[in-house]
Amino acid sequence: MDDAKQVPGEPSANTLGARVEPAQDQAAAASAVRQMFSNIAPRYDLLNHVLSLSVDRYWWWRTARRFRHIVRRADAAVLDLCCGTGDMTFALYRQAGPGGAAIVGADFAHPMLCRATQKSAGLPLQWVEADALQMPFADARFNLVTSAFGFRNLANYDMGLREIYRVLADDGEVAILDFGEPKGMLGKLYRFYFRRILPAIGSMISGTRGPYAYLPASVARFPQPQEMLARMKAAGYREVNYTPYTFGVAGVYWGKK
Ligand SMILES: C[S@@+](CC[C@H](N)C(=O)[O-])C[C@H]1O[C@@H](n2cnc3c(N)ncnc32)[C@H](O)[C@@H]1O
């Protein structure tokens, strides 16, 4: 699992990250992910709410509330990475209340950030176009870094964990919210929905098949909780843990620098 000596951008035999067919390497995978999210940006919010039956709103709210001890601090800086159209960022802002933390949303898909900017008119939020694997932020700048349904799309998970670690201040916290794979009978039903029904509805509404075939494949490829926690520890995080949401359909990984 240790690929610390890896040259940035050059995958080692142990590199794990998102892949979009037919992309074969890290750079091609990142570029395909960026293109895919740029293409679906206009319908992204609608699709999200329809396909998750709006449970996504609860997951964002629950994650933001879990970290309100940081977001309510006037002296804190918070980064919502892979912010997309900003719904996790808005959940953080609502928890922060007036006089809370300074909140930045970052994403590498320009059309997603355009939606976020439109949706946040008048709010004191900052949007930055940035690649999560190479962020334009100084070391130790943030007290909290969140990522909702974004981290799974990174082309190199260990590089992503190390880059988040770099921008976190000492004692800063990370929260990675993403889909999981529930076990048992519910898991079977859920997998049927996720692998058959969701791609069909998603393709119909978005008019393109790729992203909604990619979604279940990317969740299946994502490390199981124990492996993800081990990768977080290897990247330097302490007190790492995982809290499943909604019978494990989603869940949040968290830890401290
Ligand atoms: C599924 S969307 C999630 C958006 C939002 N956080 C939410 O909860 O709705 C994933 C986002 O991750 C972004 N993303 C994927 N890889 C990225 C990278 N390397 N750097 C920055 N953003 C990335 C995509 O552009 C996309 O907007």
mmCIF file of C-alpha atoms and ligand atoms in Angstrom:
data_model
loop_
_atom_site.group_PDB
_atom_site.id
_atom_site.type_symbol
_atom_site.label_atom_id
_atom_site.label_comp_id
_atom_site.label_asym_id
_atom_site.label_seq_id
_atom_site.Cartn_x
_atom_site.Cartn_y
_atom_site.Cartn_z
ATOM 1 C CA MET A 1 0.000 0.000 0.000
ATOM 2 C CA ASP A 2 2.937 2.315 0.634
ATOM 3 C CA ASP A 3 3.648 4.214 -2.549
ATOM 4 C CA ALA A 4 5.321 7.159 -0.813
ATOM 5 C CA LYS A 5 8.286 7.041 -3.208
ATOM 6 C CA GLN A 6 5.980 7.275 -6.184
ATOM 7 C CA VAL A 7 6.658 10.045 -8.698
ATOM 8 C CA PRO A 8 3.545 12.282 -8.737
ATOM 9 C CA GLY A 9 1.306 11.284 -11.592
ATOM 10 C CA GLU A 10 3.051 7.927 -12.109
ATOM 11 C CA PRO A 11 0.915 5.116 -10.716
ATOM 12 C CA SER A 12 2.717 2.354 -8.814
ATOM 13 C CA ALA A 13 1.527 -1.243 -8.781
ATOM 14 C CA ASN A 14 -0.350 -0.400 -5.572
ATOM 15 C CA THR A 15 -2.025 2.777 -6.782
ATOM 16 C CA LEU A 16 -5.736 2.775 -6.221
ATOM 17 C CA GLY A 17 -8.052 5.404 -7.624
ATOM 18 C CA ALA A 18 -10.965 6.036 -9.920
ATOM 19 C CA ARG A 19 -10.847 4.770 -13.483
ATOM 20 C CA VAL A 20 -13.222 5.704 -16.272
ATOM 21 C CA GLU A 21 -13.194 3.332 -19.239
ATOM 22 C CA PRO A 22 -11.164 3.415 -21.455
ATOM 23 C CA ALA A 23 -8.705 5.569 -19.411
ATOM 24 C CA GLN A 24 -5.631 3.512 -18.572
ATOM 25 C CA ASP A 25 -3.513 5.843 -16.449
ATOM 26 C CA GLN A 26 -3.911 8.410 -13.705
ATOM 27 C CA ALA A 27 -3.812 11.509 -15.905
ATOM 28 C CA ALA A 28 -6.298 10.080 -18.412
ATOM 29 C CA ALA A 29 -8.606 8.973 -15.575
ATOM 30 C CA ALA A 30 -8.570 12.448 -13.977
ATOM 31 C CA SER A 31 -9.258 14.117 -17.286
ATOM 32 C CA ALA A 32 -12.153 11.735 -18.026
ATOM 33 C CA VAL A 33 -13.660 12.365 -14.558
ATOM 34 C CA ARG A 34 -13.403 16.109 -15.069
ATOM 35 C CA GLN A 35 -15.031 15.914 -18.488
ATOM 36 C CA MET A 36 -17.793 13.661 -17.187
ATOM 37 C CA PHE A 37 -18.748 16.026 -14.332
ATOM 38 C CA SER A 38 -18.471 19.069 -16.582
ATOM 39 C CA ASN A 39 -20.930 17.423 -18.983
ATOM 40 C CA ILE A 40 -23.532 16.522 -16.377
ATOM 41 C CA ALA A 41 -23.266 19.791 -14.374
ATOM 42 C CA PRO A 42 -26.540 21.309 -15.715
ATOM 43 C CA ARG A 43 -28.582 18.314 -14.517
ATOM 44 C CA TYR A 44 -26.421 17.228 -11.604
ATOM 45 C CA ASP A 45 -28.609 18.580 -8.751
ATOM 46 C CA LEU A 46 -31.842 17.220 -10.186
ATOM 47 C CA LEU A 47 -30.306 13.796 -10.745
ATOM 48 C CA ASN A 48 -28.780 13.725 -7.277
ATOM 49 C CA HIS A 49 -32.073 14.415 -5.532
ATOM 50 C CA VAL A 50 -34.123 12.070 -7.719
ATOM 51 C CA LEU A 51 -31.695 9.155 -7.522
ATOM 52 C CA SER A 52 -31.087 9.457 -3.778
ATOM 53 C CA LEU A 53 -34.779 10.216 -3.055
ATOM 54 C CA SER A 54 -33.374 13.402 -1.435
ATOM 55 C CA VAL A 55 -31.624 11.415 1.305
ATOM 56 C CA ASP A 56 -28.441 13.168 0.152
ATOM 57 C CA ARG A 57 -29.671 16.318 1.945
ATOM 58 C CA TYR A 58 -29.772 14.390 5.213
ATOM 59 C CA TRP A 59 -26.262 12.982 4.664
ATOM 60 C CA TRP A 60 -24.771 16.451 3.999
ATOM 61 C CA TRP A 61 -26.576 17.903 7.017
ATOM 62 C CA ARG A 62 -25.469 15.076 9.313
ATOM 63 C CA THR A 63 -21.853 15.375 8.235
ATOM 64 C CA ALA A 64 -21.817 19.154 8.638
ATOM 65 C CA ARG A 65 -23.439 18.881 12.071
ATOM 66 C CA ARG A 66 -20.818 16.330 13.180
ATOM 67 C CA PHE A 67 -18.140 19.012 12.642
ATOM 68 C CA ARG A 68 -19.973 22.040 13.972
ATOM 69 C CA HIS A 69 -17.382 22.359 16.784
ATOM 70 C CA ILE A 70 -15.049 23.565 14.010
ATOM 71 C CA VAL A 71 -17.391 25.334 11.589
ATOM 72 C CA ARG A 72 -18.841 27.522 14.342
ATOM 73 C CA ARG A 73 -15.415 28.932 15.226
ATOM 74 C CA ALA A 74 -14.853 32.420 13.832
ATOM 75 C CA ASP A 75 -11.103 31.735 13.619
ATOM 76 C CA ALA A 76 -11.467 28.473 11.650
ATOM 77 C CA ALA A 77 -10.952 27.874 7.933
ATOM 78 C CA VAL A 78 -12.889 25.077 6.239
ATOM 79 C CA LEU A 79 -12.378 23.533 2.813
ATOM 80 C CA ASP A 80 -15.089 21.549 1.049
ATOM 81 C CA LEU A 81 -13.118 19.621 -1.539
ATOM 82 C CA CYS A 82 -14.728 18.271 -4.721
ATOM 83 C CA CYS A 83 -17.594 20.615 -3.829
ATOM 84 C CA GLY A 84 -19.422 20.224 -7.156
ATOM 85 C CA THR A 85 -22.457 22.503 -7.172
ATOM 86 C CA GLY A 86 -21.893 23.249 -3.479
ATOM 87 C CA ASP A 87 -24.549 21.404 -1.484
ATOM 88 C CA MET A 88 -22.108 20.083 1.144
ATOM 89 C CA THR A 89 -20.556 23.566 1.308
ATOM 90 C CA PHE A 90 -24.006 25.076 1.964
ATOM 91 C CA ALA A 91 -24.663 22.507 4.693
ATOM 92 C CA LEU A 92 -21.405 23.573 6.366
ATOM 93 C CA TYR A 93 -22.362 27.227 6.012
ATOM 94 C CA ARG A 94 -25.762 26.619 7.619
ATOM 95 C CA GLN A 95 -24.063 24.953 10.615
ATOM 96 C CA ALA A 96 -21.520 27.761 10.860
ATOM 97 C CA GLY A 97 -24.172 30.407 11.354
ATOM 98 C CA PRO A 98 -23.320 34.111 11.323
ATOM 99 C CA GLY A 99 -19.737 34.745 12.365
ATOM 100 C CA GLY A 100 -18.640 31.138 11.847
ATOM 101 C CA ALA A 101 -15.666 29.735 9.923
ATOM 102 C CA ALA A 102 -14.453 31.027 6.565
ATOM 103 C CA ILE A 103 -15.589 28.386 4.056
ATOM 104 C CA VAL A 104 -14.011 27.607 0.686
ATOM 105 C CA GLY A 105 -15.398 25.170 -1.899
ATOM 106 C CA ALA A 106 -12.969 23.692 -4.456
ATOM 107 C CA ASP A 107 -13.518 21.564 -7.551
ATOM 108 C CA PHE A 108 -11.757 21.018 -10.878
ATOM 109 C CA ALA A 109 -14.888 20.984 -13.078
ATOM 110 C CA HIS A 110 -15.551 24.586 -14.095
ATOM 111 C CA PRO A 111 -19.279 24.143 -14.966
ATOM 112 C CA MET A 112 -19.927 22.632 -11.508
ATOM 113 C CA LEU A 113 -18.356 25.712 -9.874
ATOM 114 C CA CYS A 114 -20.438 27.999 -12.107
ATOM 115 C CA ARG A 115 -23.586 26.360 -10.675
ATOM 116 C CA ALA A 116 -22.219 26.707 -7.154
ATOM 117 C CA THR A 117 -21.528 30.401 -7.752
ATOM 118 C CA GLN A 118 -25.057 30.990 -9.077
ATOM 119 C CA LYS A 119 -26.600 29.153 -6.123
ATOM 120 C CA SER A 120 -24.561 31.072 -3.543
ATOM 121 C CA ALA A 121 -25.240 34.643 -4.673
ATOM 122 C CA GLY A 122 -24.953 36.915 -1.638
ATOM 123 C CA LEU A 123 -23.360 34.303 0.626
ATOM 124 C CA PRO A 124 -19.815 34.785 1.970
ATOM 125 C CA LEU A 125 -18.466 31.606 0.359
ATOM 126 C CA GLN A 126 -15.364 31.371 -1.796
ATOM 127 C CA TRP A 127 -15.129 29.030 -4.810
ATOM 128 C CA VAL A 128 -11.767 27.900 -6.154
ATOM 129 C CA GLU A 129 -11.068 25.888 -9.303
ATOM 130 C CA ALA A 130 -8.492 23.360 -8.139
ATOM 131 C CA ASP A 131 -7.335 19.786 -8.515
ATOM 132 C CA ALA A 132 -7.643 17.863 -5.243
ATOM 133 C CA LEU A 133 -4.363 16.067 -5.979
ATOM 134 C CA GLN A 134 -2.408 19.310 -6.301
ATOM 135 C CA MET A 135 -4.125 22.109 -4.440
ATOM 136 C CA PRO A 136 -3.159 25.774 -4.682
ATOM 137 C CA PHE A 137 -3.357 26.164 -0.892
ATOM 138 C CA ALA A 138 -0.567 26.705 1.622
ATOM 139 C CA ASP A 139 0.402 23.953 4.069
ATOM 140 C CA ALA A 140 -1.678 23.846 7.264
ATOM 141 C CA ARG A 141 -4.229 26.380 5.966
ATOM 142 C CA PHE A 142 -7.473 24.581 7.005
ATOM 143 C CA ASN A 143 -8.946 23.334 10.279
ATOM 144 C CA LEU A 144 -11.419 21.061 8.518
ATOM 145 C CA VAL A 145 -11.460 19.484 5.059
ATOM 146 C CA THR A 146 -14.649 17.763 3.931
ATOM 147 C CA SER A 147 -15.352 15.914 0.709
ATOM 148 C CA ALA A 148 -18.820 14.609 -0.139
ATOM 149 C CA PHE A 149 -19.096 11.960 -2.861
ATOM 150 C CA GLY A 150 -15.965 13.438 -4.437
ATOM 151 C CA PHE A 151 -12.970 11.635 -2.958
ATOM 152 C CA ARG A 152 -14.012 8.329 -4.595
ATOM 153 C CA ASN A 153 -13.485 10.008 -7.976
ATOM 154 C CA LEU A 154 -9.834 10.871 -7.370
ATOM 155 C CA ALA A 155 -7.403 9.089 -9.661
ATOM 156 C CA ASN A 156 -5.096 8.275 -6.730
ATOM 157 C CA TYR A 157 -6.605 7.869 -3.238
ATOM 158 C CA ASP A 158 -3.304 7.828 -1.314
ATOM 159 C CA MET A 159 -2.123 10.980 -3.066
ATOM 160 C CA GLY A 160 -5.472 12.588 -2.235
ATOM 161 C CA LEU A 161 -5.169 11.658 1.443
ATOM 162 C CA ARG A 162 -1.627 13.045 1.611
ATOM 163 C CA GLU A 163 -2.620 16.281 -0.128
ATOM 164 C CA ILE A 164 -5.520 16.825 2.293
ATOM 165 C CA TYR A 165 -3.130 16.111 5.168
ATOM 166 C CA ARG A 166 -0.734 18.750 3.846
ATOM 167 C CA VAL A 167 -3.361 21.533 3.828
ATOM 168 C CA LEU A 168 -4.701 20.611 7.283
ATOM 169 C CA ALA A 169 -3.468 22.506 10.348
ATOM 170 C CA ASP A 170 -2.236 20.470 13.326
ATOM 171 C CA ASP A 171 -5.295 18.960 15.018
ATOM 172 C CA GLY A 172 -7.273 19.729 11.866
ATOM 173 C CA GLU A 173 -9.915 17.174 10.896
ATOM 174 C CA VAL A 174 -10.894 15.423 7.686
ATOM 175 C CA ALA A 175 -14.372 14.133 6.803
ATOM 176 C CA ILE A 176 -14.885 12.010 3.695
ATOM 177 C CA LEU A 177 -18.539 11.269 2.984
ATOM 178 C CA ASP A 178 -19.205 8.673 0.335
ATOM 179 C CA PHE A 179 -21.327 5.742 -0.738
ATOM 180 C CA GLY A 180 -20.881 2.341 0.844
ATOM 181 C CA GLU A 181 -22.190 -1.108 0.093
ATOM 182 C CA PRO A 182 -24.726 -2.288 2.694
ATOM 183 C CA LYS A 183 -24.631 -5.939 3.726
ATOM 184 C CA GLY A 184 -27.345 -8.608 3.982
ATOM 185 C CA MET A 185 -30.761 -8.639 2.320
ATOM 186 C CA LEU A 186 -30.915 -4.852 2.189
ATOM 187 C CA GLY A 187 -27.525 -4.933 0.468
ATOM 188 C CA LYS A 188 -28.905 -7.219 -2.249
ATOM 189 C CA LEU A 189 -31.886 -4.967 -2.852
ATOM 190 C CA TYR A 190 -29.708 -1.899 -2.788
ATOM 191 C CA ARG A 191 -27.218 -3.372 -5.253
ATOM 192 C CA PHE A 192 -30.072 -4.180 -7.617
ATOM 193 C CA TYR A 193 -31.269 -0.561 -7.400
ATOM 194 C CA PHE A 194 -27.751 0.889 -7.638
ATOM 195 C CA ARG A 195 -26.504 -1.286 -10.506
ATOM 196 C CA ARG A 196 -29.684 -1.657 -12.590
ATOM 197 C CA ILE A 197 -32.344 0.959 -11.840
ATOM 198 C CA LEU A 198 -30.176 3.962 -11.006
ATOM 199 C CA PRO A 199 -28.052 3.775 -14.204
ATOM 200 C CA ALA A 200 -31.248 3.457 -16.281
ATOM 201 C CA ILE A 201 -32.953 6.495 -14.687
ATOM 202 C CA GLY A 202 -29.698 8.471 -14.598
ATOM 203 C CA SER A 203 -29.011 7.840 -18.270
ATOM 204 C CA MET A 204 -32.588 8.771 -19.186
ATOM 205 C CA ILE A 205 -32.556 12.124 -17.352
ATOM 206 C CA SER A 206 -28.957 13.078 -18.220
ATOM 207 C CA GLY A 207 -29.190 11.857 -21.809
ATOM 208 C CA THR A 208 -25.840 10.089 -21.431
ATOM 209 C CA ARG A 209 -25.061 6.587 -20.207
ATOM 210 C CA GLY A 210 -21.432 6.976 -19.027
ATOM 211 C CA PRO A 211 -21.701 8.685 -15.623
ATOM 212 C CA TYR A 212 -24.416 6.430 -14.291
ATOM 213 C CA ALA A 213 -22.650 3.261 -15.340
ATOM 214 C CA TYR A 214 -19.451 4.698 -13.818
ATOM 215 C CA LEU A 215 -21.119 5.454 -10.441
ATOM 216 C CA PRO A 216 -21.797 1.858 -9.266
ATOM 217 C CA ALA A 217 -18.473 0.710 -10.751
ATOM 218 C CA SER A 218 -16.592 3.405 -8.823
ATOM 219 C CA VAL A 219 -18.333 2.460 -5.557
ATOM 220 C CA ALA A 220 -17.478 -1.223 -6.082
ATOM 221 C CA ARG A 221 -13.851 -0.231 -6.724
ATOM 222 C CA PHE A 222 -13.599 2.010 -3.638
ATOM 223 C CA PRO A 223 -11.803 0.432 -0.622
ATOM 224 C CA GLN A 224 -13.914 -1.253 2.045
ATOM 225 C CA PRO A 225 -14.013 0.682 5.357
ATOM 226 C CA GLN A 226 -11.163 -1.236 7.045
ATOM 227 C CA GLU A 227 -8.871 -0.730 4.072
ATOM 228 C CA MET A 228 -9.774 2.934 3.738
ATOM 229 C CA LEU A 229 -9.030 3.482 7.449
ATOM 230 C CA ALA A 230 -5.663 1.732 7.012
ATOM 231 C CA ARG A 231 -4.860 4.026 4.076
ATOM 232 C CA MET A 232 -5.792 7.056 6.194
ATOM 233 C CA LYS A 233 -3.460 5.882 8.973
ATOM 234 C CA ALA A 234 -0.670 5.275 6.463
ATOM 235 C CA ALA A 235 -1.126 8.869 5.236
ATOM 236 C CA GLY A 236 -0.530 10.084 8.809
ATOM 237 C CA TYR A 237 -4.027 10.612 10.208
ATOM 238 C CA ARG A 238 -4.811 9.623 13.783
ATOM 239 C CA GLU A 239 -8.083 8.739 15.548
ATOM 240 C CA VAL A 240 -9.479 7.511 12.239
ATOM 241 C CA ASN A 241 -12.976 6.081 12.211
ATOM 242 C CA TYR A 242 -15.984 5.357 10.032
ATOM 243 C CA THR A 243 -19.649 6.071 10.745
ATOM 244 C CA PRO A 244 -22.128 4.360 8.407
ATOM 245 C CA TYR A 245 -25.272 6.290 7.469
ATOM 246 C CA THR A 246 -28.619 4.809 6.401
ATOM 247 C CA PHE A 247 -27.704 1.123 6.892
ATOM 248 C CA GLY A 248 -24.329 1.647 5.225
ATOM 249 C CA VAL A 249 -25.661 3.065 1.950
ATOM 250 C CA ALA A 250 -23.344 5.986 2.714
ATOM 251 C CA GLY A 251 -20.929 6.789 5.506
ATOM 252 C CA VAL A 252 -18.307 9.226 6.695
ATOM 253 C CA TYR A 253 -14.602 8.569 7.269
ATOM 254 C CA TRP A 254 -12.977 10.951 9.669
ATOM 255 C CA GLY A 255 -9.651 11.490 11.332
ATOM 256 C CA LYS A 256 -7.270 14.123 12.670
ATOM 257 C CA LYS A 257 -3.884 15.444 11.643
HETATM 258 C C1 LIG B 1 -20.258 13.352 -7.266
HETATM 259 S S1 LIG B 1 -19.697 14.996 -7.361
HETATM 260 C C2 LIG B 1 -19.945 15.535 -5.693
HETATM 261 C C3 LIG B 1 -20.249 16.997 -5.602
HETATM 262 C C4 LIG B 1 -20.684 17.496 -4.212
HETATM 263 N N1 LIG B 1 -19.646 17.361 -3.236
HETATM 264 C C5 LIG B 1 -21.936 16.783 -3.753
HETATM 265 O O1 LIG B 1 -21.928 16.211 -2.661
HETATM 266 O O2 LIG B 1 -22.932 16.856 -4.480
HETATM 267 C C6 LIG B 1 -17.967 14.775 -7.425
HETATM 268 C C7 LIG B 1 -17.187 16.053 -7.694
HETATM 269 O O3 LIG B 1 -15.801 15.775 -7.509
HETATM 270 C C8 LIG B 1 -15.086 16.565 -8.429
HETATM 271 N N2 LIG B 1 -13.750 16.001 -8.580
HETATM 272 C C9 LIG B 1 -13.413 14.744 -8.941
HETATM 273 N N3 LIG B 1 -12.076 14.612 -8.984
HETATM 274 C C10 LIG B 1 -11.560 15.818 -8.629
HETATM 275 C C11 LIG B 1 -10.230 16.313 -8.488
HETATM 276 N N4 LIG B 1 -9.165 15.568 -8.729
HETATM 277 N N5 LIG B 1 -10.067 17.589 -8.097
HETATM 278 C C12 LIG B 1 -11.141 18.395 -7.857
HETATM 279 N N6 LIG B 1 -12.415 17.985 -7.995
HETATM 280 C C13 LIG B 1 -12.614 16.703 -8.368
HETATM 281 C C14 LIG B 1 -15.934 16.499 -9.692
HETATM 282 O O4 LIG B 1 -15.626 17.529 -10.590
HETATM 283 C C15 LIG B 1 -17.338 16.593 -9.111
HETATM 284 O O5 LIG B 1 -17.800 17.912 -9.088
#
